[in-house]
Tab-separated table of C-alpha atoms (C1' of nucleotides) in Angstrom:
chain	number	residue	atom	x	y	z
A	1	MET	CA	-7.059	-1.792	-7.386
A	2	LYS	CA	-8.916	-4.396	-5.337
A	3	ILE	CA	-6.966	-6.399	-2.747
A	4	ALA	CA	-8.609	-9.241	-0.848
A	5	THR	CA	-7.660	-11.582	1.972
A	6	TYR	CA	-9.309	-14.980	2.382
A	7	ASN	CA	-8.627	-17.817	4.784
A	8	VAL	CA	-9.704	-20.690	2.527
A	9	ASN	CA	-9.367	-23.433	5.167
A	10	GLY	CA	-7.793	-25.988	2.851
A	11	ILE	CA	-7.170	-25.052	-0.777
A	12	SER	CA	-7.798	-28.570	-2.097
A	13	SER	CA	-11.221	-28.989	-0.569
A	14	ARG	CA	-12.226	-25.340	-1.196
A	15	LEU	CA	-10.960	-24.996	-4.755
A	16	PRO	CA	-14.446	-24.796	-6.329
A	17	VAL	CA	-15.444	-22.066	-3.873
A	18	LEU	CA	-12.163	-20.200	-4.417
A	19	LEU	CA	-12.540	-20.259	-8.214
A	20	ARG	CA	-16.190	-19.235	-8.001
A	21	TRP	CA	-15.247	-16.299	-5.796
A	22	LEU	CA	-12.316	-15.210	-8.025
A	23	ALA	CA	-14.548	-15.301	-11.110
A	24	LYS	CA	-17.271	-13.320	-9.385
A	25	GLU	CA	-15.241	-10.643	-7.605
A	26	GLN	CA	-12.097	-10.455	-9.754
A	27	PRO	CA	-9.725	-9.081	-7.116
A	28	ASP	CA	-6.407	-7.837	-8.508
A	29	VAL	CA	-4.626	-9.396	-5.533
A	30	ALA	CA	-5.810	-12.201	-3.254
A	31	CYS	CA	-3.935	-13.095	-0.075
A	32	LEU	CA	-4.841	-16.658	0.896
A	33	GLN	CA	-4.284	-18.399	4.210
A	34	GLU	CA	-4.596	-21.946	5.488
A	35	LEU	CA	-3.765	-23.733	2.257
A	36	LYS	CA	-3.249	-26.898	4.347
A	37	ALA	CA	-1.278	-28.431	1.482
A	38	PRO	CA	2.396	-28.929	0.631
A	39	ASP	CA	4.007	-26.836	-2.135
A	40	GLU	CA	3.522	-29.488	-4.788
A	41	LYS	CA	-0.225	-29.717	-4.161
A	42	PHE	CA	-0.826	-26.044	-4.953
A	43	PRO	CA	-3.359	-25.949	-7.842
A	44	LEU	CA	-1.352	-23.595	-10.046
A	45	MET	CA	-3.020	-24.699	-13.299
A	46	ASP	CA	-6.501	-23.875	-12.029
A	47	ILE	CA	-5.299	-20.546	-10.644
A	48	GLN	CA	-3.639	-19.649	-13.952
A	49	LEU	CA	-6.722	-20.654	-15.926
A	50	ALA	CA	-8.615	-18.204	-13.730
A	51	GLY	CA	-6.215	-15.488	-14.887
A	52	TYR	CA	-3.823	-15.303	-11.933
A	53	GLU	CA	-0.147	-15.713	-11.285
A	54	ALA	CA	0.848	-16.857	-7.820
A	55	VAL	CA	3.551	-17.233	-5.217
A	56	TRP	CA	2.997	-19.513	-2.245
A	57	ILE	CA	4.544	-21.422	0.608
A	58	GLY	CA	2.785	-24.611	1.508
A	59	GLN	CA	2.964	-27.038	4.381
A	60	LYS	CA	1.524	-30.498	4.827
A	61	SER	CA	-1.766	-30.481	6.769
A	62	TRP	CA	-1.447	-27.056	8.351
A	63	ASN	CA	-0.853	-23.389	7.587
A	64	GLY	CA	0.302	-22.337	4.116
A	65	VAL	CA	-0.161	-18.913	2.474
A	66	ALA	CA	-0.353	-17.657	-1.109
A	67	LEU	CA	-0.506	-14.425	-3.071
A	68	LEU	CA	-2.578	-14.452	-6.276
A	69	VAL	CA	-2.142	-11.562	-8.692
A	70	LYS	CA	-3.942	-10.686	-11.906
A	71	GLY	CA	-2.374	-8.315	-14.426
A	72	TYR	CA	0.650	-7.124	-12.451
A	73	GLU	CA	4.174	-8.345	-11.933
A	74	ILE	CA	5.029	-9.919	-8.576
A	75	THR	CA	8.459	-8.709	-7.435
A	76	ASN	CA	10.754	-8.748	-4.400
A	77	VAL	CA	9.136	-11.810	-2.882
A	78	VAL	CA	9.990	-12.668	0.730
A	79	LYS	CA	8.950	-16.130	1.894
A	80	GLY	CA	8.633	-16.582	5.628
A	81	LEU	CA	8.602	-14.039	8.442
A	82	PRO	CA	12.194	-12.884	9.023
A	83	GLY	CA	13.792	-13.274	12.426
A	84	ASP	CA	13.751	-16.975	13.281
A	85	PRO	CA	15.371	-19.447	10.860
A	86	ALA	CA	14.210	-22.296	13.108
A	87	ASP	CA	10.522	-21.463	12.528
A	88	GLU	CA	9.203	-23.991	10.003
A	89	GLN	CA	5.565	-22.916	9.933
A	90	SER	CA	4.423	-21.431	6.599
A	91	ARG	CA	2.609	-18.319	7.702
A	92	TYR	CA	4.046	-15.333	5.882
A	93	LEU	CA	4.617	-13.948	2.380
A	94	GLU	CA	5.609	-10.505	1.193
A	95	ALA	CA	5.789	-9.058	-2.312
A	96	THR	CA	5.566	-5.814	-4.237
A	97	VAL	CA	2.652	-5.489	-6.662
A	98	ASN	CA	1.931	-2.289	-8.615
A	99	GLY	CA	4.272	-0.374	-6.308
A	100	ILE	CA	2.502	-1.573	-3.151
A	101	ARG	CA	4.215	-3.719	-0.529
A	102	ILE	CA	1.744	-6.459	0.381
A	103	CYS	CA	2.180	-8.819	3.342
A	104	CYS	CA	0.034	-11.945	3.512
A	105	LEU	CA	0.025	-13.367	7.001
A	106	TYR	CA	-1.555	-16.155	8.998
A	107	LEU	CA	-0.922	-15.394	12.621
A	108	PRO	CA	-0.921	-18.359	15.031
A	109	ASN	CA	-4.243	-19.142	16.693
A	110	GLY	CA	-2.529	-19.544	20.079
A	111	ASN	CA	-5.100	-21.645	21.925
A	112	PRO	CA	-5.103	-22.826	24.595
A	113	ALA	CA	-4.132	-19.509	26.112
A	114	GLN	CA	-1.315	-19.946	28.573
A	115	GLY	CA	0.946	-22.615	27.238
A	116	PRO	CA	3.443	-23.184	24.409
A	117	LYS	CA	1.015	-22.339	21.606
A	118	PHE	CA	0.145	-19.008	23.194
A	119	ASP	CA	3.851	-18.322	23.765
A	120	TYR	CA	4.475	-19.034	20.075
A	121	LYS	CA	1.718	-16.605	19.092
A	122	LEU	CA	3.213	-13.803	21.180
A	123	ALA	CA	6.739	-14.554	19.927
A	124	TRP	CA	5.473	-14.511	16.340
A	125	PHE	CA	3.748	-11.180	17.023
A	126	LYS	CA	6.994	-9.767	18.404
A	127	ARG	CA	8.884	-10.749	15.255
A	128	PHE	CA	6.065	-9.308	13.158
A	129	HIS	CA	6.297	-6.012	15.072
A	130	TYR	CA	9.950	-5.799	14.135
A	131	ARG	CA	9.218	-6.481	10.462
A	132	ALA	CA	6.236	-4.099	10.382
A	133	LYS	CA	8.468	-1.314	11.691
A	134	GLU	CA	11.108	-2.079	9.073
A	135	LEU	CA	8.488	-1.817	6.340
A	136	LEU	CA	7.659	1.723	7.451
A	137	GLN	CA	11.153	2.707	6.344
A	138	LEU	CA	10.237	1.834	2.749
A	139	LYS	CA	8.854	4.738	0.802
A	140	LEU	CA	5.971	2.609	-0.405
A	141	PRO	CA	2.335	2.046	0.485
A	142	VAL	CA	2.281	-0.973	2.822
A	143	VAL	CA	-0.690	-3.324	3.250
A	144	LEU	CA	-0.663	-5.973	6.003
A	145	ALA	CA	-3.441	-8.423	5.157
A	146	GLY	CA	-4.520	-11.732	6.545
A	147	ASP	CA	-5.990	-13.837	9.289
A	148	PHE	CA	-4.556	-12.166	12.373
A	149	ASN	CA	-6.426	-14.439	14.800
A	150	VAL	CA	-7.114	-11.278	16.782
A	151	ILE	CA	-10.492	-9.957	17.941
A	152	PRO	CA	-9.433	-6.313	18.268
A	153	ALA	CA	-12.331	-5.082	20.452
A	154	GLU	CA	-15.577	-6.145	22.113
A	155	ALA	CA	-17.497	-4.855	19.086
A	156	ASP	CA	-15.743	-7.484	16.982
A	157	ALA	CA	-17.323	-10.518	18.674
A	158	TYR	CA	-21.002	-11.510	18.883
A	159	LYS	CA	-20.620	-12.326	22.581
A	160	PRO	CA	-17.309	-10.885	23.752
A	161	GLU	CA	-17.765	-12.234	27.282
A	162	ARG	CA	-17.335	-15.756	25.906
A	163	TRP	CA	-13.895	-14.914	24.534
A	164	VAL	CA	-12.188	-13.293	27.517
A	165	ASN	CA	-9.870	-16.233	28.125
A	166	ASP	CA	-9.396	-17.132	24.472
A	167	ALA	CA	-6.059	-16.579	22.725
A	168	LEU	CA	-7.854	-14.480	20.089
A	169	PHE	CA	-9.061	-11.949	22.658
A	170	ARG	CA	-6.604	-12.115	25.583
A	171	PRO	CA	-5.271	-8.714	26.728
A	172	GLU	CA	-1.767	-9.667	25.507
A	173	THR	CA	-3.146	-10.389	22.026
A	174	ARG	CA	-5.142	-7.181	21.792
A	175	ALA	CA	-2.181	-5.193	23.092
A	176	ALA	CA	0.035	-6.664	20.382
A	177	PHE	CA	-2.511	-5.629	17.747
A	178	GLU	CA	-2.784	-2.163	19.289
A	179	ALA	CA	1.004	-1.860	19.131
A	180	LEU	CA	0.877	-2.223	15.331
A	181	LYS	CA	-1.617	0.635	15.241
A	182	ALA	CA	0.636	2.711	17.487
A	183	PHE	CA	3.499	2.231	15.022
A	184	GLY	CA	1.400	3.938	12.352
A	185	TYR	CA	-0.858	1.271	10.851
A	186	THR	CA	-4.598	1.816	10.493
A	187	ASP	CA	-7.330	-0.843	10.653
A	188	ALA	CA	-8.917	-0.133	7.250
A	189	LEU	CA	-12.329	-1.716	7.805
A	190	ARG	CA	-12.850	-0.101	11.202
A	191	HIS	CA	-11.529	3.212	9.877
A	192	LEU	CA	-14.221	3.353	7.185
A	193	ASN	CA	-16.964	1.805	9.366
A	194	PRO	CA	-16.412	3.028	12.938
A	195	ASP	CA	-19.724	1.735	14.304
A	196	ALA	CA	-20.708	-1.155	12.037
A	197	VAL	CA	-20.998	-4.780	13.125
A	198	ILE	CA	-18.444	-6.488	10.861
A	199	TYR	CA	-17.630	-10.194	11.039
A	200	THR	CA	-15.240	-12.199	8.864
A	201	TYR	CA	-15.498	-15.623	10.546
A	202	TRP	CA	-18.390	-17.804	11.668
A	203	ASP	CA	-17.882	-21.096	13.467
A	204	TYR	CA	-19.103	-24.277	11.740
A	205	PHE	CA	-20.793	-25.181	15.037
A	206	ARG	CA	-24.383	-24.455	15.956
A	207	ASP	CA	-25.423	-22.740	12.734
A	208	ALA	CA	-23.264	-19.738	13.634
A	209	TYR	CA	-23.453	-18.153	10.178
A	210	ASN	CA	-27.229	-18.147	10.017
A	211	ARG	CA	-27.387	-16.685	13.526
A	212	ASN	CA	-24.662	-14.157	12.564
A	213	ALA	CA	-22.670	-15.337	15.586
A	214	GLY	CA	-19.352	-14.217	14.159
A	215	LEU	CA	-15.980	-12.674	14.848
A	216	ARG	CA	-13.876	-10.062	13.064
A	217	ILE	CA	-10.390	-11.608	12.908
A	218	ASP	CA	-9.271	-11.042	9.283
A	219	HIS	CA	-7.817	-7.584	8.863
A	220	PHE	CA	-6.190	-4.988	6.650
A	221	LEU	CA	-3.643	-2.732	8.335
A	222	LEU	CA	-2.401	0.169	6.191
A	223	ASN	CA	0.483	2.562	6.595
A	224	ASP	CA	-0.272	6.262	6.030
A	225	SER	CA	0.755	6.100	2.411
A	226	ALA	CA	-1.648	3.214	1.703
A	227	LEU	CA	-4.352	4.841	3.846
A	228	SER	CA	-4.260	7.938	1.644
A	229	LEU	CA	-5.146	5.672	-1.310
A	230	LEU	CA	-7.994	3.845	0.472
A	231	GLN	CA	-11.346	4.138	-1.295
A	232	SER	CA	-13.603	1.413	0.104
A	233	ALA	CA	-13.629	-1.825	2.074
A	234	GLY	CA	-15.957	-4.687	2.917
A	235	VAL	CA	-16.601	-8.363	3.466
A	236	HIS	CA	-17.956	-10.809	0.869
A	237	THR	CA	-20.232	-12.214	3.539
A	238	GLN	CA	-22.376	-14.266	1.155
A	239	VAL	CA	-19.424	-16.524	0.284
A	240	ARG	CA	-19.660	-17.966	3.801
A	241	GLY	CA	-23.120	-19.253	2.867
A	242	TRP	CA	-21.955	-21.227	-0.174
A	243	GLU	CA	-21.743	-25.034	-0.258
A	244	LYS	CA	-18.492	-26.607	1.013
A	245	THR	CA	-17.230	-23.198	2.070
A	246	SER	CA	-14.533	-21.990	4.447
A	247	ASP	CA	-15.430	-20.825	7.945
A	248	HIS	CA	-14.034	-17.400	6.946
A	249	ALA	CA	-15.391	-14.958	4.365
A	250	PRO	CA	-13.164	-12.912	2.025
A	251	VAL	CA	-12.381	-9.350	3.110
A	252	TRP	CA	-11.453	-6.662	0.567
A	253	ILE	CA	-10.287	-3.100	0.102
A	254	THR	CA	-9.925	-0.912	-2.949
A	255	LEU	CA	-7.012	1.485	-3.357
A	256	GLN	CA	-6.682	4.368	-5.789
A	257	ALA	CA	-3.725	2.776	-7.525
B	1	DA	C1'	-19.605	-27.971	27.611
B	2	DT	C1'	-21.572	-27.785	23.248
B	3	DG	C1'	-20.436	-30.191	18.382
B	4	DT	C1'	-18.415	-28.994	12.466
B	5	DC	C1'	-15.071	-29.863	9.174
B	6	DA	C1'	-11.109	-32.156	6.658
B	7	DA	C1'	-6.739	-34.606	6.605
B	8	DG	C1'	-3.734	-38.167	8.156
B	9	DA	C1'	-2.706	-42.608	9.920
B	10	DA	C1'	-4.120	-46.852	8.838
B	11	DA	C1'	-7.488	-49.802	7.145
B	12	DA	C1'	-12.965	-48.041	9.857
B	13	DT	C1'	-12.809	-45.281	12.815
B	14	DC	C1'	-9.991	-42.224	15.710
B	15	DT	C1'	-7.067	-38.175	16.436
B	16	DT	C1'	-5.842	-33.518	15.605
B	17	DG	C1'	-6.256	-28.531	14.991
B	18	DA	C1'	-9.119	-24.813	14.284
DNA sequence: ATGTCAAGAAAATCTTGA
């Protein structure tokens, strides 16, 4: 079973790239982030013609996440990260697919660090910690997938010294990511490739992709049950080089399931 | 600091967020 996560950076403007990627790679599950479109603008017809069913939560202009699934039922859907009914940002979806609990998340960027946006990021992380712990009580494989907006370590940035004061790399942010690992979640890509240079995002500025000036900020975190099923993982790097593409590339894992 | 994208407001460029 192949599960992918892809920050599409606007599903309307990236639809051709999304459909091209789905046709080429045929993931069983695709977690999408940054739809940047309200619910009613979700291109369900095109997604279904590509062979997928979907659940999504949209939002005008910003955020928005979706779960695309081919060939399996989507059950027990949770829309929105539990814990704050006042939070109106569409950043979180959960569902069970083929017996696996899959969370699609778009963590807040948080810049500029120090300020209300950074506070929101840390508060969101705290709520996510609570939910991630709850999920460990389920007797299911759990996969946390998405754009975490976290550079976990120096090895995950082309020039880490440039990011020391950025919300993606601040000590508070890295500590919050480390806390998830301490609860019992494993960073799948780093687990299988301890020493590799792996990037999932390249800035549109200054020809970053062609210089491979990237960051690793899209992640798969697996509980022990999911980790025992893990077969392989990677990044569809070439998609970042396509015309009218997102600034992120799709990331994928395969599970023996 | 640099300078790329796309959407929205509003009416051609400017602002915003990433």
